[in-house]
Amino acid sequence: MEKIEHATVRTNGINMHVASVGDGPDTVLFLHGFPDLWYSWRHQMVSLATLGYRTVAPDLRGFGSTDAPPSAASYTAFQVVGDLVGMLDALGIGRVFVVGHDWGAMMAWYLCLLRPDRVKALVNTSVEWFPRDPERKPVESMRAKLGDDYYVCRFQEPGAAEEDFSKADIAMLFKLFLTGRDPSPPVVPKVLGFSGLTKLVEDQQVDLPSWLTEDDINYYAAQFSRTGFTGGLNYYRCWDLNWELSAPWTGTRIEVPVKFIVGDLDLTYHLPGVKEYIHGGGFRRAVPNLEEVVVMEGVAHFLQQEKHQEVTAHIHDFLKKFSSP
């Protein structure tokens, strides 16, 4: 960890915090999700740097030490991809390997869709690429399938989720987020809220697994106590806006080489229709150069931390096929 360097890069009108380590000829760009930070990739960054790669992991806009524009409409995939391209330009990096998780996986898909010329290959985790449905907005579809209390639907109202999170013990909130192993879709009744979930366990000892330390929890809690959650929540509030803006790309396929990894206890893997899509041919039709799908047994959402050595090995096994000699 002490080898990781930190810098601020000016890109696309914002200041972006970038962590990096290594100086190899090939660069691996790591993209985190919600509620997360560059920090989730710490193990992979150091390990791949020792294997000869340059590794780069920014805090995405709205997270950590990167600027958080106030308008929810400033968090579309187009702006985030613009941030990433500008960051790579500022660092003098051309084409990269990309590794994404959660919202970072979604942004990685969009980077491959919009700027495939900057991507050598992609290892994505947790979130698959669904082709754009020209008939129905995504949040509307989620509401119809999973109801108003589904967390994505709950996050749509500006300020509501922020108020809920502000009442929670943030350290306990991250313990629940990071150690959760219930793969069912997160449905949180408004009367309970996420703050209510933390209160249900406030008198209990939440034992951390071997892969997570109190220092890790304290890092997340300190960062999100400082910044709040609005920046990250705005990604959810742009989901339908992304759908509108991406209309010209309807039917466009992801053409870069891809490896996909998901835990069999990941909530994303258990959403209605996802398993059938991944294993039934739909995923490969949308991503024709999908070379491998890995389902990790007994692994939940934050797989890059829970099974960091195995995930690093999966990443390296794929990237080395395309790496510089």
mmCIF file of C-alpha atoms in Angstrom:
data_model
loop_
_atom_site.group_PDB
_atom_site.id
_atom_site.type_symbol
_atom_site.label_atom_id
_atom_site.label_comp_id
_atom_site.label_asym_id
_atom_site.label_seq_id
_atom_site.Cartn_x
_atom_site.Cartn_y
_atom_site.Cartn_z
ATOM 1 C CA MET A 1 0.000 0.000 0.000
ATOM 2 C CA GLU A 2 2.833 2.413 0.803
ATOM 3 C CA LYS A 3 4.030 2.099 -2.809
ATOM 4 C CA ILE A 4 0.789 3.528 -4.196
ATOM 5 C CA GLU A 5 1.172 7.144 -5.322
ATOM 6 C CA HIS A 6 -1.574 9.751 -5.356
ATOM 7 C CA ALA A 7 -2.042 12.678 -7.706
ATOM 8 C CA THR A 8 -4.691 15.156 -8.840
ATOM 9 C CA VAL A 9 -5.368 15.386 -12.570
ATOM 10 C CA ARG A 10 -7.381 18.110 -14.280
ATOM 11 C CA THR A 11 -9.809 16.547 -16.748
ATOM 12 C CA ASN A 12 -13.105 17.478 -18.374
ATOM 13 C CA GLY A 13 -13.592 20.484 -16.085
ATOM 14 C CA ILE A 14 -13.015 18.640 -12.790
ATOM 15 C CA ASN A 15 -10.109 17.704 -10.542
ATOM 16 C CA MET A 16 -9.753 13.929 -10.379
ATOM 17 C CA HIS A 17 -7.885 12.032 -7.681
ATOM 18 C CA VAL A 18 -5.824 9.206 -9.181
ATOM 19 C CA ALA A 19 -3.993 6.434 -7.354
ATOM 20 C CA SER A 20 -1.278 4.591 -9.267
ATOM 21 C CA VAL A 21 1.603 2.171 -8.896
ATOM 22 C CA GLY A 22 3.956 0.417 -11.306
ATOM 23 C CA ASP A 23 5.709 1.507 -14.481
ATOM 24 C CA GLY A 24 5.256 -1.272 -17.026
ATOM 25 C CA PRO A 25 4.565 -0.752 -20.746
ATOM 26 C CA ASP A 26 0.874 -1.679 -20.352
ATOM 27 C CA THR A 27 -1.569 0.211 -18.157
ATOM 28 C CA VAL A 28 -4.517 -1.303 -16.297
ATOM 29 C CA LEU A 29 -7.309 1.163 -15.497
ATOM 30 C CA PHE A 30 -9.471 0.152 -12.527
ATOM 31 C CA LEU A 31 -12.982 1.587 -12.109
ATOM 32 C CA HIS A 32 -14.863 1.308 -8.801
ATOM 33 C CA GLY A 33 -18.583 1.292 -8.055
ATOM 34 C CA PHE A 34 -20.985 2.459 -5.316
ATOM 35 C CA PRO A 35 -20.502 2.949 -2.433
ATOM 36 C CA ASP A 36 -16.818 2.589 -3.143
ATOM 37 C CA LEU A 37 -13.519 4.272 -3.946
ATOM 38 C CA TRP A 38 -10.235 3.623 -5.744
ATOM 39 C CA TYR A 39 -9.339 1.769 -2.522
ATOM 40 C CA SER A 40 -11.301 -1.350 -3.458
ATOM 41 C CA TRP A 41 -8.631 -2.170 -6.055
ATOM 42 C CA ARG A 42 -5.630 -1.824 -3.695
ATOM 43 C CA HIS A 43 -4.761 -5.533 -3.802
ATOM 44 C CA GLN A 44 -4.988 -5.860 -7.583
ATOM 45 C CA MET A 45 -3.002 -2.656 -8.132
ATOM 46 C CA VAL A 46 -0.026 -3.760 -6.081
ATOM 47 C CA SER A 47 -0.067 -7.350 -7.339
ATOM 48 C CA LEU A 48 -0.286 -6.418 -11.024
ATOM 49 C CA ALA A 49 2.397 -3.758 -10.589
ATOM 50 C CA THR A 50 4.763 -6.484 -9.369
ATOM 51 C CA LEU A 51 3.855 -8.448 -12.515
ATOM 52 C CA GLY A 52 5.032 -5.587 -14.734
ATOM 53 C CA TYR A 53 1.956 -3.425 -15.269
ATOM 54 C CA ARG A 54 1.284 0.236 -14.601
ATOM 55 C CA THR A 55 -1.950 0.361 -12.591
ATOM 56 C CA VAL A 56 -4.218 3.391 -12.306
ATOM 57 C CA ALA A 57 -7.365 3.748 -10.186
ATOM 58 C CA PRO A 58 -9.229 7.055 -9.959
ATOM 59 C CA ASP A 59 -11.950 8.110 -7.602
ATOM 60 C CA LEU A 60 -14.744 8.618 -10.145
ATOM 61 C CA ARG A 61 -16.487 11.980 -10.224
ATOM 62 C CA GLY A 62 -18.552 12.485 -7.092
ATOM 63 C CA PHE A 63 -16.451 10.104 -4.997
ATOM 64 C CA GLY A 64 -13.608 10.494 -2.532
ATOM 65 C CA SER A 65 -11.104 13.222 -3.375
ATOM 66 C CA THR A 66 -12.431 13.825 -6.901
ATOM 67 C CA ASP A 67 -14.683 16.825 -7.506
ATOM 68 C CA ALA A 68 -18.435 16.342 -7.138
ATOM 69 C CA PRO A 69 -20.409 18.652 -9.468
ATOM 70 C CA PRO A 70 -23.679 19.692 -7.791
ATOM 71 C CA SER A 71 -26.123 18.849 -10.585
ATOM 72 C CA ALA A 72 -27.408 15.293 -10.789
ATOM 73 C CA ALA A 73 -27.386 15.619 -14.577
ATOM 74 C CA SER A 74 -23.582 15.950 -14.450
ATOM 75 C CA TYR A 75 -23.123 12.225 -13.805
ATOM 76 C CA THR A 76 -24.024 10.632 -17.118
ATOM 77 C CA ALA A 77 -21.871 7.919 -18.640
ATOM 78 C CA PHE A 78 -20.838 10.411 -21.312
ATOM 79 C CA GLN A 79 -19.354 12.787 -18.749
ATOM 80 C CA VAL A 80 -17.644 9.970 -16.848
ATOM 81 C CA VAL A 81 -16.145 8.557 -20.047
ATOM 82 C CA GLY A 82 -15.003 12.105 -20.849
ATOM 83 C CA ASP A 83 -13.321 12.268 -17.449
ATOM 84 C CA LEU A 84 -11.504 8.997 -18.086
ATOM 85 C CA VAL A 85 -10.327 9.874 -21.590
ATOM 86 C CA GLY A 86 -9.116 13.271 -20.378
ATOM 87 C CA MET A 87 -7.335 11.664 -17.437
ATOM 88 C CA LEU A 88 -5.551 9.188 -19.705
ATOM 89 C CA ASP A 89 -4.558 12.015 -22.037
ATOM 90 C CA ALA A 90 -3.219 14.054 -19.106
ATOM 91 C CA LEU A 91 -1.153 11.075 -17.958
ATOM 92 C CA GLY A 92 0.158 10.420 -21.465
ATOM 93 C CA ILE A 93 -1.534 7.028 -21.690
ATOM 94 C CA GLY A 94 -3.013 5.785 -24.967
ATOM 95 C CA ARG A 95 -4.749 2.395 -24.954
ATOM 96 C CA VAL A 96 -5.400 0.605 -21.679
ATOM 97 C CA PHE A 97 -6.664 -2.580 -20.184
ATOM 98 C CA VAL A 98 -9.820 -1.860 -18.191
ATOM 99 C CA VAL A 99 -11.163 -3.608 -15.108
ATOM 100 C CA GLY A 100 -14.518 -2.533 -13.657
ATOM 101 C CA HIS A 101 -16.885 -3.364 -10.815
ATOM 102 C CA ASP A 102 -20.489 -2.320 -10.132
ATOM 103 C CA TRP A 103 -21.003 1.213 -11.503
ATOM 104 C CA GLY A 104 -17.375 1.110 -12.577
ATOM 105 C CA ALA A 105 -18.273 -1.920 -14.679
ATOM 106 C CA MET A 106 -21.121 0.026 -16.254
ATOM 107 C CA MET A 107 -18.788 2.934 -17.021
ATOM 108 C CA ALA A 108 -16.272 0.447 -18.441
ATOM 109 C CA TRP A 109 -18.927 -0.896 -20.811
ATOM 110 C CA TYR A 110 -19.703 2.659 -21.918
ATOM 111 C CA LEU A 111 -15.998 3.402 -22.395
ATOM 112 C CA CYS A 112 -15.798 0.361 -24.683
ATOM 113 C CA LEU A 113 -18.958 1.442 -26.496
ATOM 114 C CA LEU A 114 -17.963 5.074 -27.013
ATOM 115 C CA ARG A 115 -14.165 4.900 -27.247
ATOM 116 C CA PRO A 116 -13.127 1.343 -28.133
ATOM 117 C CA ASP A 117 -9.953 2.802 -29.629
ATOM 118 C CA ARG A 118 -8.689 3.416 -26.084
ATOM 119 C CA VAL A 119 -9.303 -0.133 -24.779
ATOM 120 C CA LYS A 120 -7.104 -3.177 -25.425
ATOM 121 C CA ALA A 121 -9.268 -5.613 -23.468
ATOM 122 C CA LEU A 122 -11.779 -5.565 -20.626
ATOM 123 C CA VAL A 123 -12.225 -7.636 -17.484
ATOM 124 C CA ASN A 124 -15.591 -6.672 -16.036
ATOM 125 C CA THR A 125 -17.104 -7.874 -12.798
ATOM 126 C CA SER A 126 -20.576 -8.008 -11.298
ATOM 127 C CA VAL A 127 -22.521 -6.008 -13.910
ATOM 128 C CA GLU A 128 -23.147 -7.415 -17.385
ATOM 129 C CA TRP A 129 -23.863 -5.359 -20.510
ATOM 130 C CA PHE A 130 -27.529 -5.322 -21.467
ATOM 131 C CA PRO A 131 -28.412 -3.951 -24.912
ATOM 132 C CA ARG A 132 -30.479 -0.790 -24.825
ATOM 133 C CA ASP A 133 -34.224 -1.475 -24.868
ATOM 134 C CA PRO A 134 -35.596 1.219 -27.193
ATOM 135 C CA GLU A 135 -39.116 0.796 -25.799
ATOM 136 C CA ARG A 136 -38.705 1.173 -22.053
ATOM 137 C CA LYS A 137 -36.547 3.212 -19.697
ATOM 138 C CA PRO A 138 -34.461 1.102 -17.306
ATOM 139 C CA VAL A 139 -35.748 2.546 -14.013
ATOM 140 C CA GLU A 140 -39.306 2.093 -15.245
ATOM 141 C CA SER A 141 -38.506 -1.559 -15.955
ATOM 142 C CA MET A 142 -36.953 -2.053 -12.511
ATOM 143 C CA ARG A 143 -39.931 -0.449 -10.799
ATOM 144 C CA ALA A 144 -42.314 -2.736 -12.679
ATOM 145 C CA LYS A 145 -40.323 -5.874 -11.754
ATOM 146 C CA LEU A 146 -39.161 -5.097 -8.213
ATOM 147 C CA GLY A 147 -41.386 -2.315 -6.861
ATOM 148 C CA ASP A 148 -40.913 1.167 -5.426
ATOM 149 C CA ASP A 149 -38.829 -0.083 -2.488
ATOM 150 C CA TYR A 150 -36.136 -1.595 -4.705
ATOM 151 C CA TYR A 151 -33.017 0.362 -3.805
ATOM 152 C CA VAL A 152 -32.460 1.795 -7.303
ATOM 153 C CA CYS A 153 -35.995 3.204 -7.274
ATOM 154 C CA ARG A 154 -35.536 4.514 -3.742
ATOM 155 C CA PHE A 155 -32.371 6.353 -4.825
ATOM 156 C CA GLN A 156 -34.162 8.360 -7.534
ATOM 157 C CA GLU A 157 -35.591 11.117 -5.302
ATOM 158 C CA PRO A 158 -32.931 13.802 -4.706
ATOM 159 C CA GLY A 159 -32.138 14.216 -1.042
ATOM 160 C CA ALA A 160 -34.203 11.307 0.273
ATOM 161 C CA ALA A 161 -31.479 8.678 0.376
ATOM 162 C CA GLU A 162 -28.992 11.273 1.604
ATOM 163 C CA GLU A 163 -31.239 12.040 4.564
ATOM 164 C CA ASP A 164 -31.562 8.330 5.273
ATOM 165 C CA PHE A 165 -27.791 7.743 5.155
ATOM 166 C CA SER A 166 -27.142 10.804 7.347
ATOM 167 C CA LYS A 167 -29.028 9.107 10.197
ATOM 168 C CA ALA A 168 -26.930 5.940 9.971
ATOM 169 C CA ASP A 169 -23.758 4.926 11.740
ATOM 170 C CA ILE A 170 -21.523 5.135 8.668
ATOM 171 C CA ALA A 171 -18.970 2.594 9.870
ATOM 172 C CA MET A 172 -21.764 0.117 10.577
ATOM 173 C CA LEU A 173 -23.306 0.921 7.192
ATOM 174 C CA PHE A 174 -20.081 -0.074 5.449
ATOM 175 C CA LYS A 175 -19.795 -3.225 7.498
ATOM 176 C CA LEU A 176 -23.268 -4.192 6.295
ATOM 177 C CA PHE A 177 -22.565 -3.191 2.686
ATOM 178 C CA LEU A 178 -19.199 -4.928 2.376
ATOM 179 C CA THR A 179 -20.042 -8.120 4.264
ATOM 180 C CA GLY A 180 -23.573 -8.657 2.933
ATOM 181 C CA ARG A 181 -24.156 -12.132 1.531
ATOM 182 C CA ASP A 182 -27.881 -12.082 0.806
ATOM 183 C CA PRO A 183 -28.134 -12.361 -2.992
ATOM 184 C CA SER A 184 -31.797 -11.358 -3.179
ATOM 185 C CA PRO A 185 -32.564 -7.941 -4.741
ATOM 186 C CA PRO A 186 -32.114 -5.203 -2.094
ATOM 187 C CA VAL A 187 -35.599 -4.042 -1.166
ATOM 188 C CA VAL A 188 -35.601 -1.557 1.714
ATOM 189 C CA PRO A 189 -38.991 -0.250 2.881
ATOM 190 C CA LYS A 190 -39.055 3.512 3.225
ATOM 191 C CA VAL A 191 -40.248 3.278 6.838
ATOM 192 C CA LEU A 192 -37.098 1.308 7.700
ATOM 193 C CA GLY A 193 -34.441 2.786 5.448
ATOM 194 C CA PHE A 194 -30.750 1.966 5.443
ATOM 195 C CA SER A 195 -30.392 3.865 8.718
ATOM 196 C CA GLY A 196 -32.963 1.525 10.219
ATOM 197 C CA LEU A 197 -30.911 -1.463 9.097
ATOM 198 C CA THR A 198 -27.889 -0.148 11.000
ATOM 199 C CA LYS A 199 -30.018 0.432 14.111
ATOM 200 C CA LEU A 200 -31.224 -3.176 13.998
ATOM 201 C CA VAL A 201 -27.659 -4.378 14.512
ATOM 202 C CA GLU A 202 -26.197 -1.510 16.564
ATOM 203 C CA ASP A 203 -26.161 -3.597 19.735
ATOM 204 C CA GLN A 204 -24.656 -6.607 17.987
ATOM 205 C CA GLN A 205 -21.071 -7.442 17.218
ATOM 206 C CA VAL A 206 -20.571 -7.546 13.447
ATOM 207 C CA ASP A 207 -17.577 -9.821 12.943
ATOM 208 C CA LEU A 208 -15.448 -8.854 9.989
ATOM 209 C CA PRO A 209 -14.283 -11.571 7.597
ATOM 210 C CA SER A 210 -10.568 -12.232 7.236
ATOM 211 C CA TRP A 211 -10.366 -10.138 4.074
ATOM 212 C CA LEU A 212 -11.683 -6.955 5.708
ATOM 213 C CA THR A 213 -10.133 -4.978 8.573
ATOM 214 C CA GLU A 214 -11.315 -2.219 10.877
ATOM 215 C CA ASP A 215 -8.802 0.050 9.115
ATOM 216 C CA ASP A 216 -10.544 -0.667 5.810
ATOM 217 C CA ILE A 217 -13.938 0.176 7.318
ATOM 218 C CA ASN A 218 -12.541 3.345 8.879
ATOM 219 C CA TYR A 219 -11.090 4.465 5.536
ATOM 220 C CA TYR A 220 -14.453 4.168 3.814
ATOM 221 C CA ALA A 221 -16.312 5.732 6.734
ATOM 222 C CA ALA A 222 -13.948 8.709 6.916
ATOM 223 C CA GLN A 223 -14.170 9.392 3.177
ATOM 224 C CA PHE A 224 -17.957 9.171 2.954
ATOM 225 C CA SER A 225 -18.440 11.091 6.219
ATOM 226 C CA ARG A 226 -16.518 13.919 4.559
ATOM 227 C CA THR A 227 -18.153 13.823 1.133
ATOM 228 C CA GLY A 228 -21.603 12.394 1.756
ATOM 229 C CA PHE A 229 -23.260 10.051 -0.723
ATOM 230 C CA THR A 230 -24.833 12.458 -3.230
ATOM 231 C CA GLY A 231 -22.159 12.083 -5.903
ATOM 232 C CA GLY A 232 -22.517 8.322 -5.990
ATOM 233 C CA LEU A 233 -26.305 8.418 -5.805
ATOM 234 C CA ASN A 234 -26.377 10.707 -8.840
ATOM 235 C CA TYR A 235 -25.177 7.823 -11.016
ATOM 236 C CA TYR A 236 -28.495 6.082 -10.263
ATOM 237 C CA ARG A 237 -30.371 9.312 -10.985
ATOM 238 C CA CYS A 238 -28.770 9.432 -14.443
ATOM 239 C CA TRP A 239 -29.718 5.877 -15.372
ATOM 240 C CA ASP A 240 -32.697 6.957 -17.467
ATOM 241 C CA LEU A 241 -30.780 9.956 -18.811
ATOM 242 C CA ASN A 242 -28.044 7.611 -20.035
ATOM 243 C CA TRP A 243 -30.779 5.646 -21.759
ATOM 244 C CA GLU A 244 -32.038 8.783 -23.528
ATOM 245 C CA LEU A 245 -28.596 10.025 -24.563
ATOM 246 C CA SER A 246 -27.441 6.629 -25.834
ATOM 247 C CA ALA A 247 -30.288 6.283 -28.344
ATOM 248 C CA PRO A 248 -27.905 6.692 -31.314
ATOM 249 C CA TRP A 249 -25.996 3.605 -30.136
ATOM 250 C CA THR A 250 -29.056 1.345 -30.016
ATOM 251 C CA GLY A 251 -28.038 -2.058 -31.349
ATOM 252 C CA THR A 252 -24.309 -1.326 -31.196
ATOM 253 C CA ARG A 253 -22.314 -4.215 -29.800
ATOM 254 C CA ILE A 254 -19.314 -4.197 -27.471
ATOM 255 C CA GLU A 255 -16.496 -5.371 -29.724
ATOM 256 C CA VAL A 256 -13.401 -5.421 -27.471
ATOM 257 C CA PRO A 257 -12.155 -8.734 -25.983
ATOM 258 C CA VAL A 258 -13.945 -9.349 -22.673
ATOM 259 C CA LYS A 259 -13.754 -11.608 -19.637
ATOM 260 C CA PHE A 260 -16.637 -11.423 -17.164
ATOM 261 C CA ILE A 261 -16.488 -12.447 -13.504
ATOM 262 C CA VAL A 262 -19.338 -12.613 -10.992
ATOM 263 C CA GLY A 263 -19.859 -14.221 -7.590
ATOM 264 C CA ASP A 264 -22.698 -16.687 -7.254
ATOM 265 C CA LEU A 265 -23.880 -14.774 -4.162
ATOM 266 C CA ASP A 266 -23.749 -11.398 -5.926
ATOM 267 C CA LEU A 267 -27.113 -9.635 -5.845
ATOM 268 C CA THR A 268 -26.600 -8.589 -9.483
ATOM 269 C CA TYR A 269 -26.432 -12.246 -10.533
ATOM 270 C CA HIS A 270 -29.835 -12.944 -8.978
ATOM 271 C CA LEU A 271 -31.831 -10.136 -10.587
ATOM 272 C CA PRO A 272 -34.718 -11.411 -12.719
ATOM 273 C CA GLY A 273 -33.504 -12.783 -16.044
ATOM 274 C CA VAL A 274 -29.790 -12.159 -15.495
ATOM 275 C CA LYS A 275 -28.603 -15.780 -15.248
ATOM 276 C CA GLU A 276 -30.608 -16.719 -18.330
ATOM 277 C CA TYR A 277 -29.151 -13.761 -20.209
ATOM 278 C CA ILE A 278 -25.538 -14.506 -19.204
ATOM 279 C CA HIS A 279 -25.654 -18.250 -19.854
ATOM 280 C CA GLY A 280 -28.316 -18.463 -22.556
ATOM 281 C CA GLY A 281 -26.520 -16.680 -25.383
ATOM 282 C CA GLY A 282 -27.913 -13.162 -25.029
ATOM 283 C CA PHE A 283 -24.782 -11.802 -23.385
ATOM 284 C CA ARG A 284 -22.527 -13.201 -26.083
ATOM 285 C CA ARG A 285 -24.707 -11.752 -28.842
ATOM 286 C CA ALA A 286 -24.348 -8.282 -27.295
ATOM 287 C CA VAL A 287 -20.626 -8.809 -26.585
ATOM 288 C CA PRO A 288 -19.400 -11.010 -29.453
ATOM 289 C CA ASN A 289 -15.794 -11.127 -28.211
ATOM 290 C CA LEU A 290 -16.832 -12.343 -24.759
ATOM 291 C CA GLU A 291 -14.135 -14.977 -24.315
ATOM 292 C CA GLU A 292 -14.885 -16.235 -20.820
ATOM 293 C CA VAL A 293 -17.514 -16.081 -18.066
ATOM 294 C CA VAL A 294 -16.382 -17.004 -14.546
ATOM 295 C CA VAL A 295 -18.897 -17.626 -11.756
ATOM 296 C CA MET A 296 -17.033 -17.731 -8.439
ATOM 297 C CA GLU A 297 -18.670 -20.066 -5.938
ATOM 298 C CA GLY A 298 -19.555 -18.746 -2.495
ATOM 299 C CA VAL A 299 -18.488 -15.209 -3.383
ATOM 300 C CA ALA A 300 -20.622 -12.093 -2.903
ATOM 301 C CA HIS A 301 -20.675 -8.631 -4.470
ATOM 302 C CA PHE A 302 -17.305 -7.179 -3.422
ATOM 303 C CA LEU A 303 -15.377 -10.035 -5.012
ATOM 304 C CA GLN A 304 -12.214 -8.021 -5.724
ATOM 305 C CA GLN A 305 -11.720 -7.667 -1.972
ATOM 306 C CA GLU A 306 -13.250 -10.929 -0.735
ATOM 307 C CA LYS A 307 -11.181 -13.096 -3.089
ATOM 308 C CA HIS A 308 -8.494 -10.646 -4.101
ATOM 309 C CA GLN A 309 -5.822 -13.202 -4.976
ATOM 310 C CA GLU A 310 -8.148 -15.282 -7.143
ATOM 311 C CA VAL A 311 -9.582 -12.206 -8.854
ATOM 312 C CA THR A 312 -6.093 -10.867 -9.528
ATOM 313 C CA ALA A 313 -5.146 -14.228 -11.062
ATOM 314 C CA HIS A 314 -8.249 -14.182 -13.274
ATOM 315 C CA ILE A 315 -7.413 -10.660 -14.439
ATOM 316 C CA HIS A 316 -3.784 -11.472 -15.161
ATOM 317 C CA ASP A 317 -4.561 -14.734 -16.970
ATOM 318 C CA PHE A 318 -6.718 -12.800 -19.419
ATOM 319 C CA LEU A 319 -4.684 -9.623 -19.850
ATOM 320 C CA LYS A 320 -1.391 -11.398 -20.452
ATOM 321 C CA LYS A 321 -2.792 -12.709 -23.750
ATOM 322 C CA PHE A 322 -2.880 -9.128 -25.038
ATOM 323 C CA SER A 323 0.079 -7.635 -23.160
ATOM 324 C CA SER A 324 3.238 -6.197 -24.654
ATOM 325 C CA PRO A 325 6.133 -8.672 -24.921
#
